[in-house]
CSV table of C-alpha atoms in Angstrom, one decimal:
chain,number,residue,atom,x,y,z
X,44,MET,CA,-17.2,5.8,-25.5
X,45,THR,CA,-15.0,5.7,-22.4
X,46,ARG,CA,-12.6,7.9,-24.5
X,47,ILE,CA,-15.3,10.5,-24.9
X,48,LYS,CA,-16.3,10.2,-21.3
X,49,SER,CA,-12.7,10.8,-20.1
X,50,MET,CA,-12.3,13.7,-22.5
X,51,ILE,CA,-15.4,15.3,-21.0
X,52,GLY,CA,-14.0,14.5,-17.6
X,53,THR,CA,-10.7,16.1,-18.5
X,54,ALA,CA,-12.4,19.1,-19.9
X,55,ALA,CA,-14.5,19.4,-16.8
X,56,GLY,CA,-11.5,19.0,-14.7
X,57,LEU,CA,-9.6,21.7,-16.5
X,58,THR,CA,-12.5,24.0,-16.3
X,59,VAL,CA,-12.7,23.5,-12.6
X,60,LEU,CA,-9.0,24.0,-12.3
X,61,LEU,CA,-9.0,27.2,-14.4
X,62,ALA,CA,-12.1,28.5,-12.6
X,63,GLY,CA,-10.3,27.7,-9.4
X,64,THR,CA,-7.2,29.7,-10.3
X,65,LEU,CA,-9.2,32.6,-11.8
X,66,ALA,CA,-11.5,32.8,-8.8
X,67,GLN,CA,-8.7,32.6,-6.3
X,68,PRO,CA,-8.3,36.2,-5.4
X,69,VAL,CA,-12.0,36.7,-4.8
X,70,ALA,CA,-12.7,33.3,-3.3
X,71,ALA,CA,-11.2,34.0,0.1
X,72,ALA,CA,-14.1,36.1,1.1
X,73,ASP,CA,-16.5,33.9,-0.8
X,74,GLY,CA,-17.8,31.0,1.4
X,75,VAL,CA,-19.8,29.4,-1.5
X,76,SER,CA,-16.8,29.0,-3.6
X,77,ALA,CA,-14.7,27.6,-0.8
X,78,VAL,CA,-17.4,24.9,-0.4
X,79,THR,CA,-17.3,24.2,-4.1
X,80,GLU,CA,-13.6,23.9,-4.0
X,81,GLY,CA,-13.8,21.8,-0.9
X,82,LYS,CA,-16.1,19.4,-2.7
X,83,VAL,CA,-13.7,19.0,-5.6
X,84,LEU,CA,-10.8,18.4,-3.2
X,85,SER,CA,-12.7,15.9,-1.2
X,86,GLU,CA,-13.5,13.8,-4.3
X,87,ASP,CA,-10.1,14.1,-5.9
X,88,ARG,CA,-8.4,10.7,-5.6
X,89,LYS,CA,-5.0,12.4,-5.2
X,90,LYS,CA,-6.2,14.7,-2.5
X,91,GLY,CA,-9.0,13.9,-0.1
X,92,ASN,CA,-10.4,10.8,-1.8
X,93,CYS,CA,-12.9,10.7,1.1
X,94,LEU,CA,-15.3,8.9,-1.2
X,95,ALA,CA,-13.0,5.9,-1.1
X,96,CYS,CA,-14.5,5.2,2.3
X,97,HIS,CA,-17.4,7.5,3.0
X,98,MET,CA,-20.7,8.1,1.3
X,99,MET,CA,-20.7,11.9,0.9
X,100,GLY,CA,-23.1,14.2,-0.8
X,101,ASP,CA,-23.9,13.2,-4.4
X,102,GLY,CA,-20.3,11.8,-4.9
X,103,ALA,CA,-20.4,8.7,-7.2
X,104,TYR,CA,-19.1,5.3,-6.3
X,105,PRO,CA,-18.5,5.8,-2.6
X,106,GLY,CA,-16.9,3.1,-0.5
X,107,ASN,CA,-18.5,1.7,2.7
X,108,ILE,CA,-15.6,1.5,5.1
X,109,ALA,CA,-16.7,4.5,7.1
X,110,PRO,CA,-19.9,6.1,8.3
X,111,PRO,CA,-21.7,8.3,5.7
X,112,LEU,CA,-20.9,11.9,6.2
X,113,VAL,CA,-24.3,13.4,7.0
X,114,ALA,CA,-25.7,15.8,9.5
X,115,MET,CA,-22.2,17.0,10.4
X,116,GLN,CA,-23.4,20.1,12.3
X,117,SER,CA,-25.5,18.0,14.6
X,118,ARG,CA,-22.5,15.8,15.4
X,119,TYR,CA,-19.8,18.4,15.7
X,120,PRO,CA,-20.1,21.5,17.9
X,121,ASN,CA,-17.9,23.5,15.7
X,122,LYS,CA,-15.6,23.5,12.6
X,123,GLU,CA,-12.5,23.2,14.7
X,124,LYS,CA,-13.6,19.8,16.1
X,125,LEU,CA,-14.4,18.6,12.6
X,126,ARG,CA,-11.1,19.9,11.3
X,127,ALA,CA,-9.3,18.0,14.1
X,128,GLN,CA,-10.9,14.7,13.0
X,129,ILE,CA,-9.8,15.2,9.4
X,130,TRP,CA,-6.4,16.5,10.5
X,131,ASP,CA,-5.6,13.3,12.3
X,132,ALA,CA,-8.3,10.7,13.0
X,133,THR,CA,-5.9,8.5,15.0
X,134,ALA,CA,-5.7,11.1,17.8
X,135,ASN,CA,-9.3,10.1,18.6
X,136,ASN,CA,-9.2,6.5,17.6
X,137,PRO,CA,-5.7,4.9,17.5
X,138,ASP,CA,-6.9,2.1,15.3
X,139,SER,CA,-8.6,4.4,12.7
X,140,PRO,CA,-7.8,3.5,9.1
X,141,MET,CA,-8.6,7.1,8.1
X,142,PRO,CA,-5.4,8.8,6.8
X,143,PRO,CA,-4.2,11.8,8.8
X,144,PHE,CA,-4.8,14.3,6.0
X,145,GLY,CA,-3.4,17.4,7.8
X,146,LYS,CA,-0.7,15.8,9.9
X,147,HIS,CA,0.8,13.9,7.0
X,148,ARG,CA,0.4,16.8,4.7
X,149,ILE,CA,-1.7,14.8,2.2
X,150,VAL,CA,-3.5,18.1,1.6
X,151,SER,CA,-2.3,21.6,2.5
X,152,ASP,CA,-3.6,23.7,5.3
X,153,GLU,CA,-5.7,25.8,2.9
X,154,GLU,CA,-7.0,22.7,1.2
X,155,LEU,CA,-8.0,21.3,4.5
X,156,ASP,CA,-9.9,24.4,5.4
X,157,LYS,CA,-11.9,24.2,2.2
X,158,ILE,CA,-12.6,20.5,2.8
X,159,VAL,CA,-13.9,21.4,6.2
X,160,GLU,CA,-16.1,24.1,4.7
X,161,TYR,CA,-17.6,21.6,2.4
X,162,VAL,CA,-18.0,18.8,4.9
X,163,TRP,CA,-19.6,21.2,7.4
X,164,THR,CA,-22.5,21.7,4.8
X,165,LEU,CA,-23.3,18.0,4.7
R,137,MET,CA,-19.8,38.0,-12.6
R,138,GLN,CA,-18.4,39.6,-15.8
R,139,LYS,CA,-16.7,42.2,-13.7
R,140,ARG,CA,-15.2,39.6,-11.5
R,141,SER,CA,-13.8,37.6,-14.4
R,142,ILE,CA,-12.3,40.7,-15.9
R,143,ILE,CA,-10.6,41.5,-12.7
R,144,SER,CA,-9.4,37.9,-12.4
R,145,THR,CA,-8.0,38.0,-15.9
R,146,LEU,CA,-6.2,41.2,-15.2
R,147,LEU,CA,-4.8,39.8,-12.0
R,148,LEU,CA,-3.7,36.6,-13.9
R,149,ALA,CA,-2.0,38.7,-16.5
R,150,LEU,CA,-0.2,40.7,-13.8
R,151,LEU,CA,0.9,37.5,-12.1
R,152,LEU,CA,2.2,36.1,-15.3
R,153,ALA,CA,4.1,39.2,-16.0
R,154,LEU,CA,5.6,39.2,-12.6
R,155,GLY,CA,6.4,35.5,-12.9
R,156,SER,CA,8.2,35.9,-16.2
R,157,THR,CA,10.3,38.8,-14.9
R,158,ALA,CA,11.2,36.7,-11.9
R,159,LEU,CA,12.2,33.9,-14.2
R,160,LEU,CA,14.3,36.2,-16.3
R,161,ALA,CA,16.0,37.6,-13.2
R,162,ASP,CA,16.7,34.0,-12.2
R,163,SER,CA,18.4,33.0,-15.3
R,164,HIS,CA,20.5,36.1,-15.4
R,165,GLY,CA,21.8,36.3,-11.9
R,166,GLY,CA,25.0,34.2,-11.9
R,167,ALA,CA,25.7,34.0,-8.2
R,168,ASP,CA,22.2,34.2,-6.8
R,169,PRO,CA,22.5,33.8,-3.0
R,170,ARG,CA,19.3,31.8,-3.1
R,171,ALA,CA,21.0,29.0,-5.0
R,172,GLY,CA,23.0,28.2,-1.8
R,173,GLN,CA,20.0,28.3,0.4
R,174,VAL,CA,18.1,25.9,-1.9
R,175,GLU,CA,21.1,23.6,-2.0
R,176,GLN,CA,21.2,23.6,1.8
R,177,ALA,CA,17.5,22.8,1.9
R,178,ILE,CA,18.0,20.0,-0.5
R,179,ASN,CA,20.8,18.5,1.6
R,180,ASP,CA,18.6,18.8,4.7
R,181,ALA,CA,15.8,17.0,2.9
R,182,GLU,CA,18.1,14.3,1.7
R,183,ALA,CA,19.4,13.8,5.3
R,184,ALA,CA,15.8,13.5,6.6
R,185,ARG,CA,14.9,11.0,3.9
R,186,GLU,CA,17.9,8.9,4.8
R,187,LYS,CA,17.0,9.0,8.4
R,188,ALA,CA,13.5,7.8,7.7
R,189,GLY,CA,14.9,5.1,5.4
R,190,SER,CA,17.2,3.9,8.2
R,191,VAL,CA,14.1,2.8,10.2
R,192,ASP,CA,12.1,1.6,7.2
R,193,GLY,CA,9.9,4.6,7.4
R,194,GLU,CA,10.6,6.2,4.0
R,195,TRP,CA,7.6,7.4,2.0
R,196,ARG,CA,7.0,6.7,-1.7
R,197,ASP,CA,7.6,10.1,-3.3
R,198,THR,CA,10.2,11.7,-1.1
R,199,ALA,CA,13.2,10.7,-3.3
R,200,LYS,CA,11.3,11.8,-6.4
R,201,MET,CA,10.6,15.2,-4.8
R,202,ILE,CA,14.3,15.7,-4.0
R,203,GLU,CA,15.2,14.7,-7.5
R,204,SER,CA,12.7,17.3,-8.9
R,205,ALA,CA,14.1,19.9,-6.5
R,206,ARG,CA,17.6,19.3,-7.9
R,207,LYS,CA,16.4,19.7,-11.4
R,208,ALA,CA,14.5,22.9,-10.6
R,209,LEU,CA,17.6,24.2,-8.9
R,210,ALA,CA,19.7,23.4,-12.0
R,211,ALA,CA,17.1,25.3,-14.1
R,212,GLY,CA,17.3,28.3,-11.8
R,213,GLU,CA,13.7,27.8,-10.6
R,214,TYR,CA,14.5,28.6,-7.0
R,215,ASP,CA,11.0,29.0,-5.6
R,216,LYS,CA,9.9,25.7,-7.0
R,217,ALA,CA,13.0,24.0,-5.9
R,218,MET,CA,12.7,25.4,-2.4
R,219,LYS,CA,9.1,24.4,-2.1
R,220,LEU,CA,9.9,20.8,-3.2
R,221,ALA,CA,12.9,20.5,-0.9
R,222,ARG,CA,10.9,21.7,2.1
R,223,GLU,CA,8.1,19.3,1.4
R,224,ALA,CA,10.5,16.5,1.0
R,225,HIS,CA,12.2,17.4,4.3
R,226,GLN,CA,8.8,17.4,6.1
R,227,GLN,CA,8.1,14.0,4.6
R,228,GLY,CA,11.4,12.6,5.8
R,229,VAL,CA,10.7,13.9,9.3
R,230,LEU,CA,7.1,12.6,9.4
R,231,GLY,CA,8.1,9.2,8.0
R,232,TYR,CA,10.8,8.9,10.7
R,233,GLU,CA,8.3,9.9,13.4
R,234,GLN,CA,5.7,7.4,12.1
R,235,ALA,CA,8.2,4.5,12.1
R,236,MET,CA,9.3,5.4,15.7
R,237,SER,CA,5.6,5.5,16.8
R,238,GLN,CA,5.3,2.0,15.4
R,239,GLN,CA,8.3,0.4,17.1
R,240,GLU,CA,6.2,-1.8,19.3
R,241,LEU,CA,4.1,-4.5,17.7
R,242,ARG,CA,0.5,-3.9,18.7
R,243,ILE,CA,-2.0,-6.6,17.9
R,244,PRO,CA,-5.4,-4.9,17.3
R,245,SER,CA,-8.1,-5.7,19.8
R,246,TYR,CA,-10.4,-7.3,17.1
R,247,LEU,CA,-8.1,-10.3,17.0
R,248,LYS,CA,-9.2,-12.4,20.0
R,249,TYR,CA,-6.6,-14.6,21.6
C,32,MET,CA,9.2,5.0,42.0
C,33,LYS,CA,8.5,7.0,38.9
C,34,LYS,CA,9.9,4.2,36.8
C,35,ILE,CA,7.7,1.6,38.5
C,36,LEU,CA,4.7,3.8,37.8
C,37,LEU,CA,5.7,4.1,34.2
C,38,THR,CA,6.2,0.4,33.8
C,39,CYS,CA,2.8,-0.2,35.4
C,40,ALA,CA,1.2,2.3,33.0
C,41,ALA,CA,2.9,0.6,30.1
C,42,LEU,CA,1.7,-2.8,31.2
C,43,ILE,CA,-1.8,-1.6,31.6
C,44,LEU,CA,-1.7,-0.1,28.1
C,45,THR,CA,-0.3,-3.2,26.5
C,46,ALA,CA,-2.9,-5.3,28.2
C,47,GLY,CA,-5.6,-3.0,26.9
C,48,PHE,CA,-4.6,-3.5,23.4
C,49,GLY,CA,-4.7,-7.3,23.6
C,50,THR,CA,-1.8,-9.7,23.9
C,51,ALA,CA,1.1,-8.5,21.9
C,52,THR,CA,4.4,-10.3,21.2
C,53,ALA,CA,3.8,-13.2,23.5
C,54,SER,CA,1.5,-15.1,21.1
C,55,THR,CA,2.8,-18.2,19.3
C,56,PRO,CA,2.3,-18.8,15.6
C,57,GLU,CA,-0.4,-21.4,16.4
C,58,GLU,CA,-2.2,-18.8,18.6
C,59,ASP,CA,-1.9,-16.2,15.8
C,60,LYS,CA,-3.3,-18.7,13.3
C,61,ALA,CA,-6.2,-19.6,15.6
C,62,ALA,CA,-7.0,-15.9,16.2
C,63,TRP,CA,-7.0,-15.1,12.5
C,64,ASP,CA,-9.2,-18.1,11.8
C,65,ARG,CA,-11.7,-17.1,14.5
C,66,PHE,CA,-11.7,-13.5,13.2
C,67,TYR,CA,-12.5,-14.4,9.6
C,68,GLN,CA,-15.0,-17.0,10.7
C,69,GLN,CA,-16.9,-14.4,12.7
C,70,ARG,CA,-16.7,-11.9,9.9
C,71,PHE,CA,-17.8,-14.3,7.2
C,72,PRO,CA,-19.8,-17.1,8.9
C,73,ASN,CA,-21.1,-18.5,5.6
C,74,VAL,CA,-17.8,-18.9,3.9
C,75,PRO,CA,-16.6,-22.5,3.9
C,76,GLU,CA,-13.0,-22.8,5.2
C,77,GLU,CA,-11.7,-24.4,2.0
C,78,ASP,CA,-13.0,-21.5,-0.1
C,79,TYR,CA,-10.5,-19.0,1.3
C,80,ASN,CA,-7.9,-19.9,-1.4
C,81,ASN,CA,-10.1,-18.0,-3.9
C,82,GLY,CA,-9.0,-14.7,-2.3
C,83,VAL,CA,-11.4,-11.8,-2.6
C,84,TYR,CA,-13.8,-13.9,-4.7
C,85,THR,CA,-14.7,-15.9,-1.6
C,86,ILE,CA,-16.7,-12.8,-0.5
C,87,ASP,CA,-17.3,-10.7,-3.6
C,88,LYS,CA,-20.2,-12.3,-5.4
C,89,VAL,CA,-20.3,-10.1,-8.5
C,90,GLY,CA,-16.5,-10.2,-8.9
C,91,ARG,CA,-16.7,-13.9,-8.6
C,92,GLU,CA,-19.0,-14.2,-11.6
C,93,ASN,CA,-16.7,-12.2,-13.8
C,94,TRP,CA,-13.8,-14.2,-12.5
C,95,GLU,CA,-15.4,-17.6,-13.2
C,96,ALA,CA,-16.0,-16.4,-16.7
C,97,ILE,CA,-12.4,-15.5,-17.1
C,98,GLU,CA,-11.2,-18.8,-15.7
C,99,GLU,CA,-13.0,-20.6,-18.6
C,100,PHE,CA,-10.2,-19.3,-20.9
C,101,PRO,CA,-7.4,-18.9,-18.4
C,102,PRO,CA,-5.2,-16.0,-19.3
C,103,TYR,CA,-2.2,-17.5,-17.5
C,104,GLU,CA,-2.2,-20.6,-19.7
C,105,PRO,CA,0.5,-19.4,-22.2
C,106,PHE,CA,2.7,-18.7,-19.2
C,107,ILE,CA,2.4,-22.2,-17.9
C,108,ASP,CA,3.3,-23.6,-21.4
C,109,ALA,CA,6.4,-21.3,-21.5
C,110,GLY,CA,7.4,-22.4,-18.1
C,111,ARG,CA,7.1,-26.1,-19.0
C,112,GLU,CA,9.5,-25.4,-21.8
C,113,MET,CA,11.9,-23.7,-19.4
C,114,TRP,CA,11.7,-26.8,-17.2
C,115,GLU,CA,12.4,-29.1,-20.0
C,116,THR,CA,15.2,-27.2,-21.7
C,117,PRO,CA,18.7,-28.1,-20.4
C,118,PHE,CA,21.0,-25.3,-19.2
C,119,ALA,CA,24.2,-24.6,-21.0
C,120,ASN,CA,26.0,-27.1,-18.8
C,121,GLY,CA,23.5,-29.9,-19.8
C,122,LYS,CA,21.8,-30.0,-16.5
C,123,GLY,CA,18.3,-28.6,-15.7
C,124,TYR,CA,15.8,-27.6,-13.1
C,125,ARG,CA,15.1,-31.3,-12.5
C,126,ASP,CA,18.6,-31.7,-11.1
C,127,CYS,CA,18.0,-29.0,-8.5
C,128,PHE,CA,14.5,-30.1,-7.7
C,129,PRO,CA,14.4,-33.9,-8.0
C,130,ASN,CA,10.8,-34.0,-6.7
C,131,GLY,CA,9.7,-31.3,-9.2
C,132,PRO,CA,7.9,-29.8,-10.8
C,133,ALA,CA,5.2,-30.1,-8.1
C,134,ILE,CA,7.2,-28.5,-5.3
C,135,ALA,CA,5.3,-25.2,-4.5
C,136,GLY,CA,3.9,-26.8,-1.3
C,137,ASN,CA,7.5,-26.9,0.2
C,138,TYR,CA,7.8,-23.1,0.2
C,139,PRO,CA,8.3,-20.8,1.9
C,140,HIS,CA,10.3,-22.7,4.5
C,141,TRP,CA,13.0,-22.0,7.1
C,142,ASP,CA,16.5,-22.9,5.8
C,143,LYS,CA,18.6,-23.6,8.8
C,144,GLU,CA,21.8,-23.8,6.8
C,145,THR,CA,21.6,-20.2,5.5
C,146,GLY,CA,19.6,-19.0,8.4
C,147,MET,CA,16.9,-17.4,6.3
C,148,VAL,CA,13.4,-17.9,4.8
C,149,MET,CA,13.7,-19.8,1.5
C,150,THR,CA,11.1,-18.9,-1.0
C,151,LEU,CA,10.4,-20.6,-4.3
C,152,PRO,CA,11.6,-17.7,-6.5
C,153,LEU,CA,14.8,-17.6,-4.5
C,154,ALA,CA,15.3,-21.3,-4.9
C,155,VAL,CA,14.8,-21.0,-8.6
C,156,ASN,CA,17.5,-18.4,-8.9
C,157,ASN,CA,19.9,-20.4,-6.7
C,158,CYS,CA,19.4,-23.2,-9.1
C,159,LEU,CA,20.2,-21.1,-12.1
C,160,GLU,CA,23.3,-19.5,-10.5
C,161,ALA,CA,24.6,-22.9,-9.3
C,162,ASN,CA,24.5,-23.9,-12.9
C,163,GLY,CA,26.2,-20.9,-14.3
C,164,GLU,CA,23.0,-19.3,-15.7
C,165,LYS,CA,21.9,-15.8,-15.2
C,166,PRO,CA,19.4,-15.3,-12.4
C,167,LEU,CA,15.9,-14.0,-13.3
C,168,LYS,CA,14.3,-10.7,-12.2
C,169,TYR,CA,12.0,-11.2,-9.2
C,170,LYS,CA,8.9,-9.2,-10.1
C,171,LYS,CA,8.3,-9.3,-13.9
C,172,GLY,CA,9.3,-11.4,-16.8
C,173,PRO,CA,10.3,-15.0,-17.3
C,174,ILE,CA,10.5,-16.0,-13.6
C,175,ASN,CA,6.7,-15.9,-13.8
C,176,ASN,CA,6.7,-18.6,-16.5
C,177,ILE,CA,8.6,-21.1,-14.5
C,178,LEU,CA,6.6,-20.2,-11.4
C,179,SER,CA,3.3,-20.6,-13.3
C,180,TYR,CA,4.3,-24.0,-14.4
C,181,ILE,CA,5.4,-25.1,-10.9
C,182,ALA,CA,2.3,-23.6,-9.4
C,183,PHE,CA,0.1,-25.4,-11.9
C,184,GLU,CA,1.8,-28.7,-11.3
C,185,SER,CA,1.5,-28.2,-7.5
C,186,ARG,CA,-2.3,-27.6,-7.5
C,187,GLY,CA,-4.0,-29.5,-4.8
C,188,GLN,CA,-1.0,-29.5,-2.4
C,189,VAL,CA,-1.8,-28.2,1.0
C,190,VAL,CA,-0.1,-25.1,2.5
C,191,ASN,CA,1.9,-26.2,5.5
C,192,VAL,CA,4.4,-23.6,6.7
C,193,GLU,CA,6.3,-24.7,9.7
C,194,ILE,CA,8.1,-22.6,12.2
C,195,PRO,CA,10.7,-25.1,13.5
C,196,GLY,CA,11.3,-25.0,17.2
C,197,ASP,CA,14.9,-26.0,17.0
C,198,ASP,CA,16.1,-22.8,15.6
C,199,PRO,CA,15.1,-19.6,17.4
C,200,ARG,CA,16.0,-17.6,14.3
C,201,ALA,CA,13.0,-19.1,12.5
C,202,LEU,CA,10.6,-17.7,15.1
C,203,GLU,CA,12.4,-14.4,14.9
C,204,ALA,CA,11.9,-14.2,11.1
C,205,TYR,CA,8.2,-15.1,11.6
C,206,GLU,CA,7.9,-12.3,14.3
C,207,GLU,CA,9.5,-9.8,11.9
C,208,GLY,CA,6.9,-10.7,9.3
C,209,LYS,CA,4.2,-10.3,11.8
C,210,LYS,CA,5.5,-6.9,12.9
C,211,PHE,CA,5.6,-5.8,9.2
C,212,TYR,CA,2.0,-6.8,8.8
C,213,PHE,CA,0.7,-4.6,11.6
C,214,THR,CA,3.0,-1.6,11.0
C,215,ARG,CA,1.5,1.6,9.6
C,216,ARG,CA,3.5,2.8,6.7
C,217,GLY,CA,3.5,5.5,4.0
C,218,GLN,CA,1.9,8.9,3.9
C,219,LEU,CA,-1.6,7.4,4.0
C,220,ASN,CA,-0.7,5.6,7.2
C,221,PHE,CA,-2.0,2.1,6.6
C,222,SER,CA,-0.8,-1.3,7.8
C,223,CYS,CA,-1.6,-4.4,5.7
C,224,ALA,CA,-4.0,-5.4,8.5
C,225,HIS,CA,-6.1,-2.2,8.1
C,226,CYS,CA,-7.2,-3.4,4.7
C,227,HIS,CA,-7.1,-7.1,4.8
C,228,LEU,CA,-8.3,-7.7,8.4
C,229,GLN,CA,-9.9,-4.7,10.0
C,230,THR,CA,-12.0,-3.5,7.0
C,231,VAL,CA,-12.0,-6.8,5.2
C,232,GLY,CA,-15.1,-7.3,3.0
C,233,MET,CA,-15.8,-3.6,2.8
C,234,VAL,CA,-15.5,-1.6,-0.3
C,235,LEU,CA,-12.7,0.9,-0.9
C,236,ARG,CA,-14.0,3.1,-3.6
C,237,THR,CA,-14.9,0.3,-6.0
C,238,GLU,CA,-12.5,-2.5,-4.7
C,239,THR,CA,-13.7,-5.1,-2.3
C,240,LEU,CA,-11.0,-5.8,0.3
C,241,GLY,CA,-10.1,-9.5,0.4
C,242,PRO,CA,-9.1,-11.6,3.4
C,243,ALA,CA,-5.4,-12.2,3.8
C,244,LYS,CA,-6.0,-15.8,4.6
C,245,GLY,CA,-5.7,-17.4,1.2
C,246,HIS,CA,-3.7,-14.5,-0.3
C,247,PRO,CA,-0.6,-16.5,-1.1
C,248,THR,CA,-2.2,-19.7,-2.4
C,249,HIS,CA,-2.5,-18.8,-6.1
C,250,PHE,CA,0.7,-17.0,-7.0
C,251,PRO,CA,1.9,-16.1,-9.5
C,252,VAL,CA,-1.2,-14.2,-10.5
C,253,TYR,CA,-2.3,-13.0,-13.9
C,254,ARG,CA,-3.7,-9.5,-13.3
C,255,SER,CA,-5.7,-7.7,-15.9
C,256,LYS,CA,-4.2,-4.5,-14.6
C,257,TRP,CA,-0.7,-5.7,-15.3
C,258,GLY,CA,-1.7,-7.5,-18.5
C,259,THR,CA,0.6,-10.3,-17.5
C,260,VAL,CA,1.5,-12.7,-14.7
C,261,GLY,CA,3.4,-11.3,-11.6
C,262,THR,CA,4.9,-12.6,-8.5
C,263,LEU,CA,3.8,-12.3,-4.9
C,264,HIS,CA,6.5,-9.8,-4.1
C,265,ARG,CA,5.4,-7.7,-7.0
C,266,ARG,CA,2.0,-7.5,-5.4
C,267,PHE,CA,3.5,-6.6,-2.0
C,268,THR,CA,5.3,-3.8,-3.8
C,269,GLY,CA,1.9,-2.6,-5.2
C,270,CYS,CA,0.2,-2.7,-1.8
C,271,ASN,CA,3.1,-0.7,-0.2
C,272,LYS,CA,3.1,1.9,-3.0
C,273,GLN,CA,-0.7,2.5,-3.0
C,274,VAL,CA,-0.4,3.8,0.6
C,275,ARG,CA,2.5,5.9,-0.6
C,276,ALA,CA,5.2,4.0,1.3
C,277,LYS,CA,8.5,3.2,-0.3
C,278,PRO,CA,8.4,-0.5,-1.3
C,279,PHE,CA,11.1,-2.9,-0.2
C,280,LYS,CA,13.3,-5.1,-2.4
C,281,ALA,CA,11.6,-8.1,-3.9
C,282,GLN,CA,13.1,-11.2,-2.2
C,283,GLY,CA,14.8,-9.0,0.3
C,284,LYS,CA,14.6,-10.0,4.0
C,285,GLU,CA,11.5,-7.9,4.8
C,286,TYR,CA,9.3,-9.4,2.1
C,287,ARG,CA,10.6,-12.9,2.6
C,288,ASN,CA,9.7,-12.7,6.3
C,289,LEU,CA,6.4,-11.2,5.5
C,290,GLU,CA,5.7,-14.1,3.1
C,291,TYR,CA,6.7,-16.5,5.8
C,292,PHE,CA,4.2,-15.0,8.3
C,293,LEU,CA,1.4,-14.5,5.8
C,294,THR,CA,1.6,-18.0,4.2
C,295,HIS,CA,1.5,-19.5,7.7
C,296,LYS,CA,-2.0,-18.0,8.0
C,297,SER,CA,-3.1,-20.1,5.0
C,298,ASN,CA,-2.0,-23.4,6.4
C,299,GLY,CA,-4.5,-26.1,5.6
C,300,LEU,CA,-5.6,-24.4,2.3
C,301,GLU,CA,-5.1,-26.0,-1.1
C,302,LEU,CA,-2.7,-24.4,-3.5
C,303,ASN,CA,-4.5,-23.2,-6.7
C,304,GLY,CA,-2.0,-21.2,-8.6
C,305,PRO,CA,-1.6,-19.6,-11.0
C,306,GLY,CA,-4.6,-17.3,-10.4
C,307,ALA,CA,-6.4,-14.6,-12.3
C,308,ARG,CA,-7.2,-11.3,-10.7
C,309,LYS,CA,-8.5,-7.8,-11.7
């Protein structure tokens, strides 16, 4: 059962990956697909793994270490401020356990942009 | 949508074709000047890793990345090797900076003395 | 003048972040106890040696079911056999540890002669080497058998790590362990304290973060994830690696000093090894 589940998971993952590569040349101008890719990156355990700590959209099994990511646009005046938080949370709060995703190159600049696009929609 | 995927497929094919010619070129060129550049980048990465290690600041995957860069270099995959070496270099620098920023013990404020 | 200003600024900064290096081991222990007491007012003091299951109710039920048929039992038996089998020279563990096998409560301790923290696994290997036997690996394998047996026989002893005042190097080792515990490491930039103090009791993805007080009481531990029993330093390695930091050598100075500091925070708790964990 879990085998089947993980096969479906892998298949889905591959499809997303393939779709990602194929859509790449067009995606740049396509906000919707940046958001979709941002969502995948946010949930990917090897990339954003934001769900480890934050409740976030419909992501399954979120952690509860950090505040739920909701109503972002009412909390952040612009995407740059939001990006700065994700780039290095310790700049704002030296004790923050949130990993400095940009500063420590956990995700690339382009990946970070896509994550910001997604989080901005929450 | 259909049109888009056709374009994408074409693009992909083009990329693949370009990629393979690049690969072929790699394996033919005996004294590719890039080999030296990559080697230098790998040495720089190794130095940065060791510097981080000297202050207990080394990250988990840096040595593995350098190892992979060496393998890619040996296989003539210069772009891949260069990318890995640069990333490893950055990791070494960041790991060192991190350790330096942590030199002083700082007891968090939630512990009340 | 500039220098004075800078010093003042530094002083103010340090003060703002709470007392730093000046605290004694006793003060540290009291601060940790107070912290966990406030975080978990309903957890009885003596329950902390159950690790994360002191606070994770659902996990605890599964764990109690597992403990009915303890997965570490075969390792205890294998360890008993090691204890009772003479070395090639006719001697045995008993000759190194005349008070054994219930000796886990004496470790880790400061060894004035060698000027280092002596841990149980290190003492086991010293014994083997002194008798011409091959030392055991420190993370996986048979060392866990002998440690399981010793831990089992030592159940009920009370953790009592002392930082002797007559050798300043002991306090130095303790301070190094403390520094380690609060130092951010790895690409993900965590210190041990981020998970086991600051966000303790919260859920990281699906894992409840357990209090550090009580962590060392039940080692070695059978982990379902490992499918076998592993040492405390193996677990340290895992916790370093998961934040993408390069781990240190098992039984090297860093991890021994860390163990010294960490175990001191469990003073007063009963030993209950070997344990079983996810």
